[in-house]
């Protein structure tokens, strides 16, 4: 039989802690909350185990006072003969949570000190906790126990119709690019690196000389494209093959993806009618030793995961040390693996041939 009682589950950490629990219960009772606490009982006629079982079962809410001792006892990390009451209550609480499929509005984690947050049992960590030492948090707990909303939701109003006005642009020259020229000049892109870990997509890294500007570039990308470049507006290509005037190796090319750019604008209800698109991109020529397998390993990992992360890094002045900044990585699905022989006229990767008079095959 459910009641409006609020049961308090706690551990006997110290006389001071037991007194704090009593004071919390007394305060709540003084403000109209029917708190149930073992300190109010001398010896229940049905015995302590059945009394705790019945009170937890029938309570509307159970306040779980979380401390290091409480957690150790319900996890069985103390001597077998210590804290039997807490162990019993913890077992009952765990079973209730299990039976409800972790749909929980009954068990409420409560702390007296902010550092006790780490001692909230794992099954209760997804739910709101209350530090009752803070007046604001105590009041929020009180509102919850009395069924008062923290913020009163206003009544739902009537929807108002708005005329549809498609937005169109018709520029003669439309500039698009993920490359901020000034930032890239300051950041100094000097190398490309790869990172691998079992079971996760690989990392394609851009190693810059200046850390602050490298971070600014990627923070700007996160603001503009999001954490996963949903429309693939950053076009990344790796072009293998010999290029006249360049050492043997491959070129990494970053610039705008016209299709991704257009898709985002169409999704926003914009129509672009351009006579000319102006794009800025950046290149990095990699000349690894013949025995290097980094690119092949990256291609193989991408083939498995079909995704990768684009991340910044910082390379030292002598080029011998590289520090990845993976916290700024952007998740991507699309990359272009090319060969110079496949690049034709009006190709977005034509820029890898720095000589404008290069004859295309």
Short mmCIF file of C-alpha atoms in Angstrom, two decimals:
data_model
loop_
_atom_site.label_atom_id
_atom_site.label_comp_id
_atom_site.label_asym_id
_atom_site.label_seq_id
_atom_site.Cartn_x
_atom_site.Cartn_y
_atom_site.Cartn_z
CA UNK A 1 0.00 0.00 0.00
CA UNK A 2 1.61 3.24 -1.16
CA UNK A 3 1.63 6.24 1.18
CA UNK A 4 3.02 9.77 1.10
CA UNK A 5 5.80 8.72 3.46
CA UNK A 6 9.43 9.56 2.68
CA UNK A 7 11.89 6.95 3.94
CA UNK A 8 15.49 7.96 4.69
CA UNK A 9 18.21 5.38 4.04
CA UNK A 10 21.66 6.20 5.44
CA UNK A 11 24.71 4.70 7.10
CA UNK A 12 26.02 5.21 10.64
CA UNK A 13 29.24 6.98 9.61
CA UNK A 14 29.71 8.96 12.80
CA UNK A 15 27.63 10.56 15.56
CA UNK A 16 27.87 13.88 13.70
CA UNK A 17 26.56 12.32 10.48
CA UNK A 18 23.71 10.54 12.31
CA UNK A 19 22.73 13.87 13.88
CA UNK A 20 22.72 15.62 10.47
CA UNK A 21 20.38 12.96 9.13
CA UNK A 22 18.07 13.42 12.12
CA UNK A 23 18.08 17.20 11.66
CA UNK A 24 17.19 16.82 7.97
CA UNK A 25 14.31 14.50 8.83
CA UNK A 26 13.07 16.78 11.60
CA UNK A 27 13.17 19.79 9.28
CA UNK A 28 11.23 18.00 6.57
CA UNK A 29 8.64 16.77 9.06
CA UNK A 30 8.33 20.30 10.41
CA UNK A 31 7.53 21.43 6.86
CA UNK A 32 4.84 18.84 6.25
CA UNK A 33 6.84 15.90 4.86
CA UNK A 34 6.00 12.58 6.57
CA UNK A 35 9.58 11.36 6.98
CA UNK A 36 10.29 7.85 8.23
CA UNK A 37 13.59 7.36 10.05
CA UNK A 38 14.86 4.44 12.10
CA UNK A 39 15.94 6.85 14.83
CA UNK A 40 12.25 7.42 15.62
CA UNK A 41 11.80 3.68 16.32
CA UNK A 42 13.06 1.68 19.27
CA UNK A 43 12.22 -1.87 18.21
CA UNK A 44 9.62 -2.59 15.48
CA UNK A 45 7.39 -5.54 16.38
CA UNK A 46 8.05 -7.29 13.04
CA UNK A 47 11.82 -6.89 13.40
CA UNK A 48 14.16 -4.46 11.63
CA UNK A 49 14.53 -6.33 8.28
CA UNK A 50 10.76 -6.59 7.69
CA UNK A 51 10.22 -3.05 8.92
CA UNK A 52 12.80 -1.67 6.45
CA UNK A 53 11.38 -3.79 3.62
CA UNK A 54 7.82 -2.59 4.29
CA UNK A 55 8.76 1.06 4.71
CA UNK A 56 10.82 1.16 1.51
CA UNK A 57 8.09 -0.69 -0.40
CA UNK A 58 5.30 1.61 0.77
CA UNK A 59 7.18 4.91 0.69
CA UNK A 60 6.44 7.40 -2.04
CA UNK A 61 10.09 8.45 -2.05
CA UNK A 62 13.30 7.11 -0.53
CA UNK A 63 16.07 9.59 0.25
CA UNK A 64 19.42 7.83 -0.14
CA UNK A 65 22.04 9.73 1.89
CA UNK A 66 25.21 9.05 -0.12
CA UNK A 67 28.59 8.90 1.59
CA UNK A 68 31.74 6.84 1.15
CA UNK A 69 30.70 4.55 4.02
CA UNK A 70 27.20 4.07 2.58
CA UNK A 71 28.62 3.10 -0.81
CA UNK A 72 31.22 0.74 0.64
CA UNK A 73 28.61 -1.08 2.67
CA UNK A 74 26.05 -1.62 -0.08
CA UNK A 75 28.87 -2.74 -2.39
CA UNK A 76 30.09 -5.23 0.22
CA UNK A 77 33.48 -3.58 0.61
CA UNK A 78 33.42 -3.63 4.42
CA UNK A 79 33.58 -6.42 6.98
CA UNK A 80 30.64 -8.87 6.73
CA UNK A 81 29.31 -7.98 10.20
CA UNK A 82 29.31 -4.18 9.70
CA UNK A 83 26.49 -2.03 8.38
CA UNK A 84 23.95 -4.84 8.00
CA UNK A 85 21.04 -2.39 7.90
CA UNK A 86 22.51 -0.41 5.00
CA UNK A 87 23.34 -3.61 3.13
CA UNK A 88 19.75 -4.79 3.55
CA UNK A 89 18.27 -1.47 2.45
CA UNK A 90 20.68 -1.26 -0.49
CA UNK A 91 19.69 -4.74 -1.67
CA UNK A 92 16.00 -3.82 -1.50
CA UNK A 93 16.61 -0.57 -3.41
CA UNK A 94 18.64 -2.35 -6.12
CA UNK A 95 15.85 -4.92 -6.54
CA UNK A 96 13.19 -2.20 -6.88
CA UNK A 97 15.29 -0.46 -9.55
CA UNK A 98 15.84 -3.75 -11.36
CA UNK A 99 12.13 -4.59 -11.30
CA UNK A 100 11.21 -1.15 -12.68
CA UNK A 101 13.68 -1.40 -15.57
CA UNK A 102 15.57 1.60 -14.08
CA UNK A 103 12.53 3.84 -14.50
CA UNK A 104 13.03 5.66 -11.23
CA UNK A 105 11.08 8.39 -9.49
CA UNK A 106 11.23 6.76 -6.03
CA UNK A 107 14.90 6.69 -5.00
CA UNK A 108 16.49 10.15 -4.67
CA UNK A 109 20.24 10.57 -4.06
CA UNK A 110 21.02 13.18 -1.41
CA UNK A 111 24.42 14.47 -0.25
CA UNK A 112 25.61 16.78 2.54
CA UNK A 113 28.94 17.69 0.90
CA UNK A 114 29.67 18.24 -2.80
CA UNK A 115 32.63 15.84 -2.68
CA UNK A 116 30.19 13.04 -1.79
CA UNK A 117 28.83 13.15 -5.34
CA UNK A 118 31.40 10.51 -6.31
CA UNK A 119 29.85 8.11 -3.77
CA UNK A 120 26.40 8.04 -5.36
CA UNK A 121 25.73 4.38 -6.31
CA UNK A 122 25.98 3.76 -10.05
CA UNK A 123 22.25 2.92 -10.54
CA UNK A 124 21.33 6.32 -9.08
CA UNK A 125 23.91 8.42 -10.93
CA UNK A 126 21.64 9.08 -13.97
CA UNK A 127 19.10 10.82 -11.74
CA UNK A 128 18.98 14.28 -10.16
CA UNK A 129 20.83 14.53 -6.85
CA UNK A 130 20.42 17.19 -4.15
CA UNK A 131 23.07 18.77 -1.91
CA UNK A 132 20.79 19.74 0.98
CA UNK A 133 23.54 21.83 2.57
CA UNK A 134 22.75 24.42 -0.11
CA UNK A 135 19.46 26.27 0.53
CA UNK A 136 18.55 26.41 -3.16
CA UNK A 137 19.10 22.66 -3.60
CA UNK A 138 17.16 21.90 -0.40
CA UNK A 139 14.23 23.96 -1.68
CA UNK A 140 14.31 22.08 -4.99
CA UNK A 141 14.19 18.77 -3.09
CA UNK A 142 11.30 20.09 -1.00
CA UNK A 143 9.40 21.10 -4.13
CA UNK A 144 9.93 17.65 -5.61
CA UNK A 145 8.73 15.90 -2.45
CA UNK A 146 5.61 18.10 -2.33
CA UNK A 147 4.88 17.82 -6.05
CA UNK A 148 5.60 21.45 -6.82
CA UNK A 149 7.29 22.14 -10.18
CA UNK A 150 10.65 23.90 -10.04
CA UNK A 151 9.47 26.23 -12.82
CA UNK A 152 5.79 26.61 -13.61
CA UNK A 153 5.11 25.65 -17.21
CA UNK A 154 2.85 28.22 -18.93
CA UNK A 155 -0.29 27.13 -20.73
CA UNK A 156 0.22 26.18 -24.36
CA UNK A 157 -0.87 29.02 -26.59
CA UNK A 158 -2.38 28.93 -30.06
CA UNK A 159 -0.07 28.71 -33.04
CA UNK A 160 0.03 31.71 -35.32
CA UNK A 161 0.35 31.29 -39.07
CA UNK A 162 3.29 32.86 -40.88
CA UNK A 163 3.48 33.48 -44.61
CA UNK A 164 6.05 31.40 -46.45
CA UNK A 165 8.76 33.62 -47.88
CA UNK A 166 11.51 31.67 -49.61
CA UNK A 167 14.86 33.39 -49.37
CA UNK A 168 16.89 33.51 -52.53
CA UNK A 169 20.25 34.92 -53.37
CA UNK A 170 21.55 35.70 -56.80
CA UNK A 171 25.14 36.85 -56.46
CA UNK A 172 27.50 37.27 -59.38
CA UNK A 173 30.34 36.06 -57.18
CA UNK A 174 29.76 33.71 -54.24
CA UNK A 175 32.65 33.01 -51.85
CA UNK A 176 32.64 29.69 -49.99
CA UNK A 177 35.44 27.96 -48.13
CA UNK A 178 36.21 26.39 -44.76
CA UNK A 179 39.65 28.01 -45.01
CA UNK A 180 40.17 31.27 -43.15
CA UNK A 181 43.26 32.57 -44.93
CA UNK A 182 44.58 34.70 -42.06
CA UNK A 183 44.16 31.90 -39.49
CA UNK A 184 45.85 29.33 -41.69
CA UNK A 185 48.74 31.66 -42.41
CA UNK A 186 49.24 32.15 -38.68
CA UNK A 187 48.74 28.46 -37.80
CA UNK A 188 51.30 27.23 -40.38
CA UNK A 189 50.16 23.77 -41.53
CA UNK A 190 53.41 21.81 -41.72
CA UNK A 191 52.55 18.09 -41.72
CA UNK A 192 49.90 15.39 -41.88
CA UNK A 193 49.74 12.50 -39.40
CA UNK A 194 47.65 9.39 -38.82
CA UNK A 195 46.47 7.72 -35.59
CA UNK A 196 44.98 4.28 -35.05
CA UNK A 197 43.36 2.41 -32.15
CA UNK A 198 41.60 -0.98 -32.09
CA UNK A 199 37.86 -0.84 -32.69
CA UNK A 200 37.55 2.89 -33.43
CA UNK A 201 37.76 4.94 -36.65
CA UNK A 202 41.22 6.22 -37.60
CA UNK A 203 42.38 9.82 -37.22
CA UNK A 204 43.65 12.00 -40.05
CA UNK A 205 45.63 14.76 -38.38
CA UNK A 206 46.70 18.20 -39.53
CA UNK A 207 49.86 19.23 -37.71
CA UNK A 208 50.33 22.98 -37.30
CA UNK A 209 53.24 24.95 -35.92
CA UNK A 210 51.13 27.36 -33.80
CA UNK A 211 48.81 25.70 -31.28
CA UNK A 212 46.58 28.68 -30.51
CA UNK A 213 45.69 29.36 -34.14
CA UNK A 214 45.27 25.62 -34.84
CA UNK A 215 42.72 25.46 -32.04
CA UNK A 216 40.97 28.57 -33.37
CA UNK A 217 40.64 26.94 -36.81
CA UNK A 218 39.01 23.80 -35.44
CA UNK A 219 36.82 25.64 -32.93
CA UNK A 220 35.55 27.72 -35.83
CA UNK A 221 34.79 24.53 -37.77
CA UNK A 222 32.89 23.10 -34.80
CA UNK A 223 30.81 26.28 -34.60
CA UNK A 224 30.13 26.30 -38.34
CA UNK A 225 29.81 22.62 -39.28
CA UNK A 226 29.16 20.87 -35.95
CA UNK A 227 30.98 17.97 -34.36
CA UNK A 228 30.42 15.65 -37.31
CA UNK A 229 30.36 17.87 -40.44
CA UNK A 230 26.88 16.57 -41.25
CA UNK A 231 26.82 17.87 -44.83
CA UNK A 232 30.50 17.08 -45.46
CA UNK A 233 31.27 20.70 -46.30
CA UNK A 234 34.97 20.19 -45.59
CA UNK A 235 36.32 18.37 -48.63
CA UNK A 236 39.37 16.21 -47.90
CA UNK A 237 41.31 14.45 -50.62
CA UNK A 238 44.57 12.49 -50.67
CA UNK A 239 46.20 12.43 -54.10
CA UNK A 240 48.91 9.89 -54.83
CA UNK A 241 51.31 9.88 -57.75
CA UNK A 242 54.24 11.89 -59.09
CA UNK A 243 53.86 15.62 -59.61
CA UNK A 244 56.42 17.54 -61.70
CA UNK A 245 58.71 19.58 -59.45
CA UNK A 246 57.69 17.70 -56.28
CA UNK A 247 59.41 14.93 -54.36
CA UNK A 248 57.84 11.47 -54.45
CA UNK A 249 54.90 11.13 -52.08
CA UNK A 250 51.27 12.22 -51.88
CA UNK A 251 49.34 15.46 -51.41
CA UNK A 252 46.63 16.18 -48.83
CA UNK A 253 44.15 18.76 -50.11
CA UNK A 254 41.53 20.55 -47.98
CA UNK A 255 38.87 22.87 -49.31
CA UNK A 256 35.10 23.33 -49.66
CA UNK A 257 32.77 20.61 -50.92
CA UNK A 258 30.33 22.32 -53.29
CA UNK A 259 27.71 19.57 -52.97
CA UNK A 260 27.80 19.67 -49.17
CA UNK A 261 27.62 23.45 -49.15
CA UNK A 262 24.62 23.41 -51.50
CA UNK A 263 22.84 20.71 -49.47
CA UNK A 264 23.02 22.76 -46.28
CA UNK A 265 21.70 25.87 -48.00
CA UNK A 266 18.83 23.97 -49.58
CA UNK A 267 17.94 22.49 -46.20
CA UNK A 268 17.78 26.04 -44.85
CA UNK A 269 15.39 27.04 -47.66
CA UNK A 270 17.98 29.03 -49.60
CA UNK A 271 18.47 28.90 -53.33
CA UNK A 272 21.83 29.96 -54.74
CA UNK A 273 22.09 31.04 -58.34
CA UNK A 274 25.75 31.74 -58.81
CA UNK A 275 27.61 32.80 -61.91
CA UNK A 276 30.93 32.08 -60.20
CA UNK A 277 32.05 30.35 -57.03
CA UNK A 278 35.29 31.46 -55.46
CA UNK A 279 36.99 28.86 -53.25
CA UNK A 280 40.16 28.79 -51.15
CA UNK A 281 41.92 25.54 -50.30
CA UNK A 282 45.18 24.37 -48.74
CA UNK A 283 47.71 21.67 -49.71
CA UNK A 284 50.29 19.65 -47.82
CA UNK A 285 52.82 17.53 -49.70
CA UNK A 286 53.91 14.46 -47.73
CA UNK A 287 57.18 12.75 -48.67
CA UNK A 288 57.37 9.67 -46.40
CA UNK A 289 60.20 7.13 -46.72
CA UNK A 290 59.51 4.23 -49.13
CA UNK A 291 58.98 1.77 -46.27
CA UNK A 292 56.25 3.90 -44.60
CA UNK A 293 52.83 2.19 -44.42
CA UNK A 294 50.93 4.98 -42.64
CA UNK A 295 48.76 5.98 -45.60
CA UNK A 296 48.02 2.36 -46.53
CA UNK A 297 47.05 1.62 -42.91
CA UNK A 298 44.75 4.65 -42.85
CA UNK A 299 43.06 3.57 -46.08
CA UNK A 300 42.59 0.07 -44.72
CA UNK A 301 41.11 1.36 -41.45
CA UNK A 302 38.77 3.69 -43.32
CA UNK A 303 37.62 0.78 -45.48
CA UNK A 304 36.63 -1.09 -42.30
CA UNK A 305 34.96 1.79 -40.40
CA UNK A 306 33.85 3.91 -43.40
CA UNK A 307 34.39 6.91 -41.12
CA UNK A 308 37.32 8.83 -39.63
CA UNK A 309 38.18 11.80 -37.44
CA UNK A 310 39.79 14.98 -38.71
CA UNK A 311 41.88 16.43 -35.89
CA UNK A 312 44.51 19.12 -35.32
CA UNK A 313 47.96 18.62 -33.86
CA UNK A 314 51.03 20.68 -33.02
CA UNK A 315 54.44 19.90 -34.52
CA UNK A 316 57.68 21.16 -33.00
CA UNK A 317 60.03 23.51 -34.82
CA UNK A 318 62.45 20.69 -35.67
CA UNK A 319 59.60 18.43 -36.77
CA UNK A 320 60.56 15.66 -34.36
CA UNK A 321 57.70 16.00 -31.86
CA UNK A 322 53.98 16.04 -32.58
CA UNK A 323 51.17 16.55 -30.06
CA UNK A 324 47.65 15.58 -31.19
CA UNK A 325 44.67 17.68 -30.04
CA UNK A 326 42.00 15.01 -30.39
CA UNK A 327 39.49 16.84 -28.16
CA UNK A 328 38.85 19.11 -31.17
CA UNK A 329 38.39 16.25 -33.67
CA UNK A 330 35.54 16.38 -36.18
CA UNK A 331 33.80 13.16 -37.20
CA UNK A 332 33.59 12.64 -40.97
CA UNK A 333 32.26 10.04 -43.40
CA UNK A 334 33.69 11.25 -46.69
CA UNK A 335 37.23 11.36 -48.07
CA UNK A 336 38.55 11.25 -51.65
CA UNK A 337 41.41 8.89 -52.43
CA UNK A 338 42.74 10.02 -55.82
CA UNK A 339 45.61 9.49 -58.25
CA UNK A 340 47.10 12.28 -60.30
CA UNK A 341 46.29 10.39 -63.51
CA UNK A 342 42.56 10.67 -62.73
CA UNK A 343 42.53 14.46 -62.38
CA UNK A 344 41.05 16.23 -65.38
CA UNK A 345 40.05 19.74 -66.40
CA UNK A 346 37.85 21.64 -63.94
CA UNK A 347 38.63 19.01 -61.29
CA UNK A 348 38.56 20.34 -57.67
CA UNK A 349 41.97 18.70 -57.11
CA UNK A 350 43.57 20.32 -60.17
CA UNK A 351 45.31 22.75 -57.82
CA UNK A 352 47.79 20.03 -56.79
CA UNK A 353 49.59 20.86 -60.05
CA UNK A 354 51.18 24.13 -59.09
CA UNK A 355 52.31 24.75 -62.67
CA UNK A 356 49.26 26.22 -64.49
CA UNK A 357 50.74 25.09 -67.80
CA UNK A 358 50.75 21.42 -66.72
CA UNK A 359 49.37 19.25 -69.49
CA UNK A 360 46.63 16.97 -68.23
CA UNK A 361 46.77 13.39 -69.37
#
